mmCIF file of C-alpha atoms in Angstrom:
data_model
loop_
_atom_site.group_PDB
_atom_site.id
_atom_site.type_symbol
_atom_site.label_atom_id
_atom_site.label_comp_id
_atom_site.label_asym_id
_atom_site.label_seq_id
_atom_site.Cartn_x
_atom_site.Cartn_y
_atom_site.Cartn_z
ATOM 1 C CA MET K 1 0.313 -0.036 -0.405
ATOM 2 C CA SER K 2 3.191 2.681 0.824
ATOM 3 C CA GLN K 3 3.738 1.588 -2.155
ATOM 4 C CA ASN K 4 1.066 2.616 -4.663
ATOM 5 C CA ILE K 5 1.256 5.584 -2.711
ATOM 6 C CA ASN K 6 4.639 6.753 -2.949
ATOM 7 C CA GLN K 7 4.545 5.877 -6.377
ATOM 8 C CA LEU K 8 1.644 8.492 -6.744
ATOM 9 C CA ALA K 9 3.321 10.201 -4.752
ATOM 10 C CA GLU K 10 6.005 10.959 -7.498
ATOM 11 C CA SER K 11 2.884 11.786 -10.110
ATOM 12 C CA PHE K 12 2.030 13.970 -8.378
ATOM 13 C CA CYS K 13 4.954 15.842 -7.861
ATOM 14 C CA GLN K 14 4.865 15.804 -11.224
ATOM 15 C CA PHE K 15 1.764 17.179 -12.203
ATOM 16 C CA VAL K 16 2.849 19.855 -9.963
ATOM 17 C CA GLN K 17 5.728 20.823 -11.725
ATOM 18 C CA THR K 18 3.732 20.918 -14.969
ATOM 19 C CA THR K 19 1.078 22.782 -13.832
ATOM 20 C CA PHE K 20 3.042 25.383 -12.065
ATOM 21 C CA LYS K 21 5.375 25.311 -14.989
ATOM 22 C CA THR K 22 7.915 25.446 -13.039
ATOM 23 C CA THR K 23 10.889 22.545 -11.539
ATOM 24 C CA ASP K 24 11.906 25.071 -8.699
ATOM 25 C CA PHE K 25 11.249 24.447 -4.685
ATOM 26 C CA ILE K 26 6.936 25.029 -5.463
ATOM 27 C CA PRO K 27 5.411 26.999 -1.637
ATOM 28 C CA LEU K 28 2.424 25.489 -0.311
ATOM 29 C CA HIS K 29 0.608 29.488 -1.065
ATOM 30 C CA ILE K 30 2.441 33.428 -1.234
ATOM 31 C CA PRO K 31 0.365 35.482 -2.533
ATOM 32 C CA THR K 32 -0.062 37.261 -6.427
ATOM 33 C CA LEU K 33 0.778 40.873 -6.232
ATOM 34 C CA ASN K 34 0.014 41.917 -9.945
ATOM 35 C CA GLY K 35 -2.208 44.922 -9.305
ATOM 36 C CA ASN K 36 -2.333 48.051 -7.939
ATOM 37 C CA GLU K 37 0.186 47.584 -4.388
ATOM 38 C CA GLU K 38 2.402 49.334 -5.538
ATOM 39 C CA ALA K 39 0.683 52.588 -7.014
ATOM 40 C CA TYR K 40 -2.189 52.217 -3.987
ATOM 41 C CA VAL K 41 0.840 51.990 -1.517
ATOM 42 C CA VAL K 42 2.971 54.926 -2.789
ATOM 43 C CA ASP K 43 0.179 56.831 -3.314
ATOM 44 C CA ALA K 44 -0.023 56.411 0.880
ATOM 45 C CA ILE K 45 3.148 57.087 1.590
ATOM 46 C CA ARG K 46 2.973 60.279 -0.349
ATOM 47 C CA SER K 47 0.034 61.213 1.307
ATOM 48 C CA THR K 48 2.149 61.506 4.653
ATOM 49 C CA PHE K 49 -0.856 59.536 6.601
ATOM 50 C CA VAL K 50 0.859 55.905 7.080
ATOM 51 C CA SER K 51 -0.184 54.482 10.299
ATOM 52 C CA THR K 52 -3.269 54.479 11.251
ATOM 53 C CA VAL K 53 -5.257 58.109 10.178
ATOM 54 C CA GLY K 54 -5.663 57.677 6.651
ATOM 55 C CA GLN K 55 -8.044 57.243 4.078
ATOM 56 C CA ARG K 56 -7.424 53.794 2.312
ATOM 57 C CA VAL K 57 -8.447 52.004 5.651
ATOM 58 C CA VAL K 58 -12.048 53.224 5.015
ATOM 59 C CA ASP K 59 -11.619 53.163 1.736
ATOM 60 C CA PHE K 60 -10.566 49.113 2.109
ATOM 61 C CA GLU K 61 -13.344 48.640 5.154
ATOM 62 C CA GLN K 62 -16.055 50.436 2.654
ATOM 63 C CA GLN K 63 -14.957 48.743 -0.273
ATOM 64 C CA MET K 64 -14.905 44.877 1.541
ATOM 65 C CA ALA K 65 -18.281 45.698 3.044
ATOM 66 C CA THR K 66 -19.438 45.909 0.271
ATOM 67 C CA TYR K 67 -17.208 43.173 -0.828
ATOM 68 C CA LEU K 68 -19.165 41.455 1.719
ATOM 69 C CA GLY K 69 -23.082 42.937 1.738
ATOM 70 C CA VAL K 70 -22.307 43.565 5.900
ATOM 71 C CA LYS K 71 -23.385 46.914 7.339
ATOM 72 C CA HIS K 72 -19.375 47.494 8.841
ATOM 73 C CA ALA K 73 -15.640 45.772 8.415
ATOM 74 C CA VAL K 74 -13.571 47.363 10.679
ATOM 75 C CA ALA K 75 -9.747 46.542 10.187
ATOM 76 C CA MET K 76 -7.371 46.078 12.712
ATOM 77 C CA VAL K 77 -3.642 44.798 12.831
ATOM 78 C CA ASN K 78 -4.070 40.716 12.158
ATOM 79 C CA GLY K 79 -7.309 38.513 11.991
ATOM 80 C CA THR K 80 -6.062 36.672 15.749
ATOM 81 C CA ALA K 81 -6.762 40.751 17.132
ATOM 82 C CA ALA K 82 -9.867 40.579 15.142
ATOM 83 C CA LEU K 83 -11.311 37.684 16.965
ATOM 84 C CA HIS K 84 -10.041 38.380 20.587
ATOM 85 C CA ILE K 85 -12.231 42.116 19.928
ATOM 86 C CA ALA K 86 -15.263 40.395 18.656
ATOM 87 C CA LEU K 87 -15.377 38.270 21.623
ATOM 88 C CA LEU K 88 -15.402 41.246 23.833
ATOM 89 C CA ALA K 89 -17.818 42.561 21.151
ATOM 90 C CA VAL K 90 -19.831 40.307 21.752
ATOM 91 C CA GLY K 91 -19.834 39.927 25.208
ATOM 92 C CA VAL K 92 -17.044 37.129 26.549
ATOM 93 C CA LYS K 93 -15.731 37.677 30.063
ATOM 94 C CA PRO K 94 -13.319 35.973 32.944
ATOM 95 C CA ASP K 95 -13.585 32.955 34.234
ATOM 96 C CA SER K 96 -16.336 31.724 31.273
ATOM 97 C CA GLU K 97 -16.237 29.041 28.718
ATOM 98 C CA VAL K 98 -16.388 29.369 25.154
ATOM 99 C CA LEU K 99 -16.977 26.668 22.376
ATOM 100 C CA THR K 100 -14.895 25.606 19.679
ATOM 101 C CA GLN K 101 -12.906 23.333 17.525
ATOM 102 C CA PRO K 102 -9.725 21.676 18.425
ATOM 103 C CA LEU K 103 -9.565 21.672 13.960
ATOM 104 C CA SER K 104 -7.583 25.012 13.433
ATOM 105 C CA PHE K 105 -5.154 27.064 13.393
ATOM 106 C CA VAL K 106 -3.733 28.424 17.397
ATOM 107 C CA ALA K 107 -4.996 31.655 16.992
ATOM 108 C CA THR K 108 -8.322 30.564 17.874
ATOM 109 C CA THR K 109 -7.945 29.724 21.720
ATOM 110 C CA ASN K 110 -5.150 32.607 22.512
ATOM 111 C CA ALA K 111 -8.183 34.366 21.134
ATOM 112 C CA ILE K 112 -10.552 33.037 23.645
ATOM 113 C CA HIS K 113 -7.976 32.767 26.303
ATOM 114 C CA TYR K 114 -6.853 36.742 25.722
ATOM 115 C CA CYS K 115 -10.013 36.944 26.995
ATOM 116 C CA ASN K 116 -8.849 35.698 29.804
ATOM 117 C CA ALA K 117 -11.375 32.226 29.077
ATOM 118 C CA GLU K 118 -11.368 28.993 28.297
ATOM 119 C CA PRO K 119 -11.975 27.286 25.396
ATOM 120 C CA VAL K 120 -14.574 24.283 25.274
ATOM 121 C CA PHE K 121 -13.295 21.482 22.363
ATOM 122 C CA ILE K 122 -15.693 19.951 20.257
ATOM 123 C CA ASP K 123 -15.816 17.280 17.490
ATOM 124 C CA VAL K 124 -15.599 19.379 13.649
ATOM 125 C CA ASP K 125 -17.787 17.340 11.020
ATOM 126 C CA ALA K 126 -16.110 14.950 9.289
ATOM 127 C CA ALA K 127 -17.167 16.486 5.722
ATOM 128 C CA SER K 128 -16.547 19.637 5.844
ATOM 129 C CA MET K 129 -13.812 19.810 8.647
ATOM 130 C CA SER K 130 -15.987 22.804 10.468
ATOM 131 C CA LEU K 131 -17.220 22.569 13.727
ATOM 132 C CA CYS K 132 -20.551 19.887 14.065
ATOM 133 C CA PRO K 133 -24.076 21.054 14.774
ATOM 134 C CA LYS K 134 -24.969 17.394 16.271
ATOM 135 C CA ALA K 135 -21.229 17.009 18.356
ATOM 136 C CA LEU K 136 -22.502 21.455 20.193
ATOM 137 C CA ALA K 137 -25.901 19.734 20.525
ATOM 138 C CA SER K 138 -25.005 17.158 22.270
ATOM 139 C CA TRP K 139 -22.609 18.632 24.707
ATOM 140 C CA LEU K 140 -24.682 21.154 25.268
ATOM 141 C CA GLU K 141 -27.429 18.657 26.323
ATOM 142 C CA GLN K 142 -25.047 16.471 28.923
ATOM 143 C CA ASN K 143 -23.317 19.867 29.823
ATOM 144 C CA ALA K 144 -25.326 23.090 30.230
ATOM 145 C CA GLU K 145 -28.591 24.217 31.803
ATOM 146 C CA ILE K 146 -30.104 27.914 31.691
ATOM 147 C CA VAL K 147 -29.908 30.125 34.505
ATOM 148 C CA ASP K 148 -31.319 33.046 34.113
ATOM 149 C CA GLY K 149 -31.500 33.781 30.647
ATOM 150 C CA LYS K 150 -27.654 32.778 30.209
ATOM 151 C CA ALA K 151 -25.879 29.664 29.515
ATOM 152 C CA ILE K 152 -23.834 27.652 32.494
ATOM 153 C CA ASN K 153 -22.123 24.401 32.704
ATOM 154 C CA LYS K 154 -23.772 22.509 34.766
ATOM 155 C CA HIS K 155 -20.436 21.099 35.974
ATOM 156 C CA THR K 156 -18.345 23.806 36.565
ATOM 157 C CA GLN K 157 -20.478 26.774 37.397
ATOM 158 C CA LYS K 158 -19.016 29.041 34.152
ATOM 159 C CA PRO K 159 -21.056 30.579 32.463
ATOM 160 C CA ILE K 160 -20.639 29.784 28.530
ATOM 161 C CA SER K 161 -19.744 33.381 26.579
ATOM 162 C CA ALA K 162 -19.606 32.555 22.892
ATOM 163 C CA CYS K 163 -19.080 29.608 20.063
ATOM 164 C CA VAL K 164 -16.446 29.975 17.747
ATOM 165 C CA PRO K 165 -16.655 27.406 14.607
ATOM 166 C CA MET K 166 -14.259 27.796 11.911
ATOM 167 C CA HIS K 167 -14.501 27.777 8.544
ATOM 168 C CA SER K 168 -11.389 25.523 7.901
ATOM 169 C CA PHE K 169 -9.323 25.478 4.929
ATOM 170 C CA GLY K 170 -11.716 28.379 3.334
ATOM 171 C CA PHE K 171 -14.700 25.145 3.606
ATOM 172 C CA ILE K 172 -18.213 26.285 5.198
ATOM 173 C CA GLY K 173 -19.678 23.877 6.966
ATOM 174 C CA ASP K 174 -23.354 23.803 8.880
ATOM 175 C CA ILE K 175 -22.975 27.294 10.043
ATOM 176 C CA GLU K 176 -26.564 27.748 10.216
ATOM 177 C CA GLY K 177 -26.598 24.469 12.437
ATOM 178 C CA VAL K 178 -24.647 25.903 14.935
ATOM 179 C CA ILE K 179 -26.066 29.307 15.001
ATOM 180 C CA GLU K 180 -29.337 27.644 15.406
ATOM 181 C CA VAL K 181 -28.300 24.837 17.975
ATOM 182 C CA CYS K 182 -26.189 27.747 19.947
ATOM 183 C CA GLN K 183 -29.194 30.202 19.430
ATOM 184 C CA GLN K 184 -31.139 27.779 21.633
ATOM 185 C CA TYR K 185 -28.949 28.181 24.947
ATOM 186 C CA GLY K 186 -28.523 32.145 24.511
ATOM 187 C CA ILE K 187 -24.733 31.384 22.767
ATOM 188 C CA PRO K 188 -23.703 34.047 20.632
ATOM 189 C CA VAL K 189 -21.628 32.841 17.607
ATOM 190 C CA VAL K 190 -17.949 34.459 16.300
ATOM 191 C CA GLU K 191 -17.287 33.422 13.033
ATOM 192 C CA ASP K 192 -13.409 32.557 12.642
ATOM 193 C CA ALA K 193 -13.283 32.704 8.793
ATOM 194 C CA ALA K 194 -9.811 33.739 9.012
ATOM 195 C CA GLU K 195 -9.113 31.094 5.371
ATOM 196 C CA SER K 196 -12.383 32.301 4.343
ATOM 197 C CA LEU K 197 -12.732 34.685 2.046
ATOM 198 C CA GLY K 198 -14.694 34.511 -1.004
ATOM 199 C CA SER K 199 -16.356 31.126 0.305
ATOM 200 C CA THR K 200 -20.265 31.278 0.108
ATOM 201 C CA LYS K 201 -23.263 29.412 1.193
ATOM 202 C CA ASN K 202 -26.396 30.002 -0.827
ATOM 203 C CA ASP K 203 -24.651 33.208 -2.163
ATOM 204 C CA GLN K 204 -23.514 34.235 1.314
ATOM 205 C CA HIS K 205 -20.288 35.277 2.290
ATOM 206 C CA ALA K 206 -18.560 33.361 4.700
ATOM 207 C CA GLY K 207 -18.007 35.562 8.127
ATOM 208 C CA THR K 208 -21.523 37.077 7.829
ATOM 209 C CA PHE K 209 -24.108 34.257 9.308
ATOM 210 C CA ALA K 210 -22.917 34.969 12.874
ATOM 211 C CA SER K 211 -23.169 37.852 14.861
ATOM 212 C CA CYS K 212 -19.578 38.641 13.648
ATOM 213 C CA GLY K 213 -16.891 37.861 12.123
ATOM 214 C CA ALA K 214 -13.028 37.849 11.503
ATOM 215 C CA ILE K 215 -11.404 37.386 8.542
ATOM 216 C CA SER K 216 -7.571 37.394 8.433
ATOM 217 C CA PHE K 217 -4.975 38.821 5.905
ATOM 218 C CA ASN K 218 -2.067 37.146 6.454
ATOM 219 C CA GLY K 219 0.425 36.873 3.781
ATOM 220 C CA ASN K 220 -0.473 33.653 2.857
ATOM 221 C CA LYS K 221 -4.055 34.143 2.759
ATOM 222 C CA ILE K 222 -6.355 34.381 -0.854
ATOM 223 C CA MET K 223 -6.090 38.179 -0.437
ATOM 224 C CA THR K 224 -3.109 40.035 1.725
ATOM 225 C CA THR K 225 -2.473 43.022 3.516
ATOM 226 C CA GLY K 226 1.022 42.286 4.687
ATOM 227 C CA GLY K 227 -0.496 41.801 8.306
ATOM 228 C CA GLY K 228 -3.777 42.686 8.818
ATOM 229 C CA GLY K 229 -7.194 41.720 9.709
ATOM 230 C CA MET K 230 -11.053 42.485 8.950
ATOM 231 C CA LEU K 231 -14.165 42.282 11.882
ATOM 232 C CA VAL K 232 -17.386 42.184 10.068
ATOM 233 C CA THR K 233 -20.602 42.322 11.210
ATOM 234 C CA ASN K 234 -24.838 43.898 10.800
ATOM 235 C CA ASP K 235 -24.840 44.747 14.691
ATOM 236 C CA ASP K 236 -24.214 48.401 14.938
ATOM 237 C CA GLU K 237 -23.707 47.392 18.406
ATOM 238 C CA ILE K 238 -21.135 45.733 18.221
ATOM 239 C CA ALA K 239 -19.371 47.803 14.963
ATOM 240 C CA GLN K 240 -19.392 50.357 17.611
ATOM 241 C CA VAL K 241 -17.781 48.394 20.285
ATOM 242 C CA ALA K 242 -15.242 47.568 18.091
ATOM 243 C CA ARG K 243 -14.218 50.162 16.617
ATOM 244 C CA HIS K 244 -13.895 52.133 20.291
ATOM 245 C CA LEU K 245 -11.818 48.766 22.047
ATOM 246 C CA SER K 246 -9.048 48.349 19.245
ATOM 247 C CA THR K 247 -8.864 52.096 19.037
ATOM 248 C CA THR K 248 -7.127 52.732 22.003
ATOM 249 C CA ALA K 249 -10.193 53.234 23.649
ATOM 250 C CA LYS K 250 -9.566 56.760 23.376
ATOM 251 C CA VAL K 251 -13.458 59.064 23.219
ATOM 252 C CA PRO K 252 -13.639 61.191 20.704
ATOM 253 C CA HIS K 253 -11.973 65.449 21.357
ATOM 254 C CA LYS K 254 -11.087 67.899 19.535
ATOM 255 C CA TRP K 255 -7.243 67.454 21.414
ATOM 256 C CA GLU K 256 -7.884 65.952 24.859
ATOM 257 C CA TYR K 257 -6.897 62.294 25.639
ATOM 258 C CA VAL K 258 -9.117 60.497 27.667
ATOM 259 C CA HIS K 259 -9.951 56.724 27.193
ATOM 260 C CA ASP K 260 -12.953 54.983 28.979
ATOM 261 C CA VAL K 261 -12.296 51.339 29.173
ATOM 262 C CA VAL K 262 -8.569 49.409 28.735
ATOM 263 C CA GLY K 263 -8.374 49.447 24.863
ATOM 264 C CA PHE K 264 -5.742 47.637 22.147
ATOM 265 C CA ASN K 265 -4.183 49.480 19.723
ATOM 266 C CA PHE K 266 -5.068 47.266 17.090
ATOM 267 C CA ARG K 267 -6.116 49.506 14.438
ATOM 268 C CA MET K 268 -4.812 49.001 10.475
ATOM 269 C CA PRO K 269 -1.963 51.323 9.476
ATOM 270 C CA ASN K 270 -2.791 52.868 5.957
ATOM 271 C CA LEU K 271 0.315 51.266 4.182
ATOM 272 C CA ASN K 272 -1.731 48.249 4.927
ATOM 273 C CA ALA K 273 -5.434 49.288 4.135
ATOM 274 C CA ALA K 274 -3.923 50.800 0.702
ATOM 275 C CA LEU K 275 -2.459 47.402 -0.039
ATOM 276 C CA GLY K 276 -5.166 45.567 0.895
ATOM 277 C CA VAL K 277 -7.614 48.241 -1.385
ATOM 278 C CA ALA K 278 -5.461 46.602 -4.233
ATOM 279 C CA GLN K 279 -6.004 43.038 -3.215
ATOM 280 C CA LEU K 280 -9.540 43.387 -3.110
ATOM 281 C CA GLU K 281 -9.933 44.146 -6.854
ATOM 282 C CA GLN K 282 -7.827 41.265 -7.592
ATOM 283 C CA VAL K 283 -10.575 38.932 -4.845
ATOM 284 C CA PRO K 284 -13.214 38.455 -8.376
ATOM 285 C CA SER K 285 -10.424 36.507 -10.887
ATOM 286 C CA PHE K 286 -7.683 34.781 -7.907
ATOM 287 C CA MET K 287 -11.476 32.914 -6.769
ATOM 288 C CA ARG K 288 -11.309 31.767 -10.600
ATOM 289 C CA ALA K 289 -7.691 31.018 -10.528
ATOM 290 C CA LYS K 290 -8.513 28.747 -7.567
ATOM 291 C CA ARG K 291 -11.357 27.154 -8.886
ATOM 292 C CA GLU K 292 -10.189 26.260 -12.085
ATOM 293 C CA LEU K 293 -6.786 24.899 -9.774
ATOM 294 C CA ALA K 294 -9.247 22.419 -7.714
ATOM 295 C CA LYS K 295 -10.688 21.089 -10.474
ATOM 296 C CA SER K 296 -7.126 20.124 -11.607
ATOM 297 C CA TYR K 297 -6.047 18.548 -8.972
ATOM 298 C CA GLN K 298 -10.307 16.545 -8.114
ATOM 299 C CA ALA K 299 -9.665 15.375 -11.845
ATOM 300 C CA PHE K 300 -6.313 14.160 -11.055
ATOM 301 C CA PHE K 301 -6.853 12.585 -7.685
ATOM 302 C CA ALA K 302 -10.067 11.014 -9.568
ATOM 303 C CA ASP K 303 -10.739 6.878 -9.476
ATOM 304 C CA THR K 304 -7.294 6.762 -7.013
ATOM 305 C CA GLU K 305 -7.150 6.285 -3.101
ATOM 306 C CA ILE K 306 -5.806 10.133 -2.104
ATOM 307 C CA THR K 307 -9.584 11.804 -1.593
ATOM 308 C CA PHE K 308 -8.910 15.608 -2.970
ATOM 309 C CA ILE K 309 -11.909 17.434 -0.766
ATOM 310 C CA THR K 310 -14.571 18.987 -2.990
ATOM 311 C CA GLU K 311 -17.362 22.086 -1.724
ATOM 312 C CA LEU K 312 -20.761 20.503 -0.590
ATOM 313 C CA PRO K 313 -23.611 21.484 -1.701
ATOM 314 C CA ASN K 314 -25.132 25.382 -2.087
ATOM 315 C CA THR K 315 -21.956 26.536 -0.939
ATOM 316 C CA GLN K 316 -18.895 28.009 -3.028
ATOM 317 C CA VAL K 317 -15.590 28.402 -1.807
ATOM 318 C CA ASN K 318 -12.246 30.074 -2.364
ATOM 319 C CA TYR K 319 -9.913 26.487 -1.957
ATOM 320 C CA TRP K 320 -7.634 28.847 -0.186
ATOM 321 C CA LEU K 321 -5.683 25.916 0.653
ATOM 322 C CA CYS K 322 -6.328 22.954 -1.342
ATOM 323 C CA THR K 323 -6.521 19.575 0.501
ATOM 324 C CA VAL K 324 -6.119 16.075 0.011
ATOM 325 C CA LYS K 325 -6.964 13.206 2.349
ATOM 326 C CA LEU K 326 -5.401 9.427 2.772
ATOM 327 C CA ALA K 327 -6.586 6.024 4.531
ATOM 328 C CA ASP K 328 -4.236 6.839 7.943
ATOM 329 C CA LYS K 329 -1.266 8.342 9.178
ATOM 330 C CA THR K 330 1.141 6.143 7.515
ATOM 331 C CA GLN K 331 -0.326 6.985 4.306
ATOM 332 C CA ARG K 332 -0.184 10.427 5.037
ATOM 333 C CA ASP K 333 3.307 10.475 6.323
ATOM 334 C CA ALA K 334 5.083 8.513 2.978
ATOM 335 C CA PHE K 335 2.996 11.333 0.840
ATOM 336 C CA LEU K 336 4.420 14.101 2.694
ATOM 337 C CA THR K 337 8.273 12.234 2.888
ATOM 338 C CA VAL K 338 7.157 12.122 -0.963
ATOM 339 C CA THR K 339 6.713 15.277 -1.899
ATOM 340 C CA ASN K 340 8.516 17.941 0.760
ATOM 341 C CA ASP K 341 11.968 15.795 -0.533
ATOM 342 C CA SER K 342 10.899 16.607 -4.215
ATOM 343 C CA GLY K 343 10.503 20.684 -3.352
ATOM 344 C CA ILE K 344 6.519 20.424 -3.481
ATOM 345 C CA MET K 345 5.931 22.275 0.097
ATOM 346 C CA THR K 346 3.238 19.935 1.533
ATOM 347 C CA ARG K 347 1.978 20.217 4.919
ATOM 348 C CA PRO K 348 0.274 18.114 7.787
ATOM 349 C CA ALA K 349 -3.819 19.740 9.357
ATOM 350 C CA TRP K 350 -2.608 21.596 12.841
ATOM 351 C CA GLN K 351 -1.428 19.367 15.802
ATOM 352 C CA LEU K 352 -4.898 19.365 17.537
ATOM 353 C CA LEU K 353 -5.757 22.212 20.494
ATOM 354 C CA ASN K 354 -6.532 19.924 22.368
ATOM 355 C CA THR K 355 -3.288 18.515 22.719
ATOM 356 C CA LEU K 356 -1.373 21.485 22.852
ATOM 357 C CA PRO K 357 0.557 22.636 26.070
ATOM 358 C CA ALA K 358 -1.342 25.614 27.184
ATOM 359 C CA PHE K 359 -5.308 24.240 25.977
ATOM 360 C CA LYS K 360 -4.344 20.151 26.867
ATOM 361 C CA HIS K 361 -6.504 20.372 30.674
ATOM 362 C CA CYS K 362 -9.486 22.721 28.971
ATOM 363 C CA GLN K 363 -12.619 20.395 28.471
ATOM 364 C CA ALA K 364 -13.679 18.387 25.224
ATOM 365 C CA GLY K 365 -16.179 16.306 24.378
ATOM 366 C CA PRO K 366 -15.527 13.261 21.844
ATOM 367 C CA LEU K 367 -13.347 13.894 18.753
ATOM 368 C CA PRO K 368 -13.360 10.579 16.967
ATOM 369 C CA ASN K 369 -13.592 13.313 13.377
ATOM 370 C CA ALA K 370 -10.970 16.066 14.396
ATOM 371 C CA THR K 371 -8.460 12.939 15.096
ATOM 372 C CA HIS K 372 -9.023 11.053 12.066
ATOM 373 C CA LEU K 373 -9.025 14.020 10.259
ATOM 374 C CA ALA K 374 -5.492 15.399 11.758
ATOM 375 C CA ASP K 375 -4.189 12.370 10.736
ATOM 376 C CA CYS K 376 -5.508 12.134 7.449
ATOM 377 C CA ILE K 377 -4.998 15.189 5.590
ATOM 378 C CA VAL K 378 -2.624 16.851 4.054
ATOM 379 C CA ASN K 379 -2.793 20.809 1.822
ATOM 380 C CA ILE K 380 -1.167 20.588 -1.390
ATOM 381 C CA PRO K 381 0.258 23.511 -3.157
ATOM 382 C CA SER K 382 -2.703 25.885 -4.002
ATOM 383 C CA SER K 383 -1.166 29.283 -4.799
ATOM 384 C CA VAL K 384 -2.794 31.221 -8.031
ATOM 385 C CA ILE K 385 -1.352 30.935 -11.133
ATOM 386 C CA VAL K 386 -0.440 33.765 -13.542
#
């Protein structure tokens, strides 16, 4: 079996080299900067507004809100900061619990910890790799009760203050189901949409289903501002709180410096926003290119023992990182070895968050799907081909 996987991996390497038209090292994902990036950044430099006060920040927020079809977009220094502020804005308090999934990047749980709250890990759906509504409902039925209109963990007596599903690798699962379960317990939902800009379900964008969402514009995302992130919401109060907290909680005044609570210096600089405006102009073409690449991968892996993971019905995903699933960890590691030794960058899923030293003490429900996926899935080169 491993011999077959090795041969298939070697064929895959040749296919990738042909597809990307190079025999040099092929990374997992690199930014495409072929639009107005240089012109807009130079314009921002010449304006002398290079920090967090500048027209490009305003432009970027307005254009992103229009693209996503939401009322508010608040640009921040990175996606983790956006998620951190989102959690605070929906009311996450110290010594509370936040439900989330173990199959995610560590930033998800770091943001929860920054609020001095504790993550509780719930299993993912095997097909979407996102939080499973059935597993969520089961855990809540066994562990939660409503006291004075609020969800309480009846074992720890701590409030359950939020739920954070994550759209893994850009795929959208049953986000409506997650929200419906949480509504029964009065738990606000914050979407970790860090990887899913451009992905839609029934023509609605990822990050816009719940109370608010957080997006990342890190250098390896479908579009980049270098570093950067954004909180998006239709809720006026959440947007107001987010802007205030991320701008050092400064009370607006012509000259006085009054800060009414502890805030954060999280607003996006104008230089980064200039890059973002240029990148956002190209997102539709990026989407087309990445979906074409996904089609070619799907065709390559058809009728093989490796499964190329595709979007679910009624969704159109960005294929930020194209993903394949092997039978087990042994096959996964064989595939990883052959590809990386051949200069084709591939990587396994993140180590499950509940196994990391900082979070291994946290509560977790049964995690069969997350555990299996972590052992079997591999991300493959997914850059936009120009």
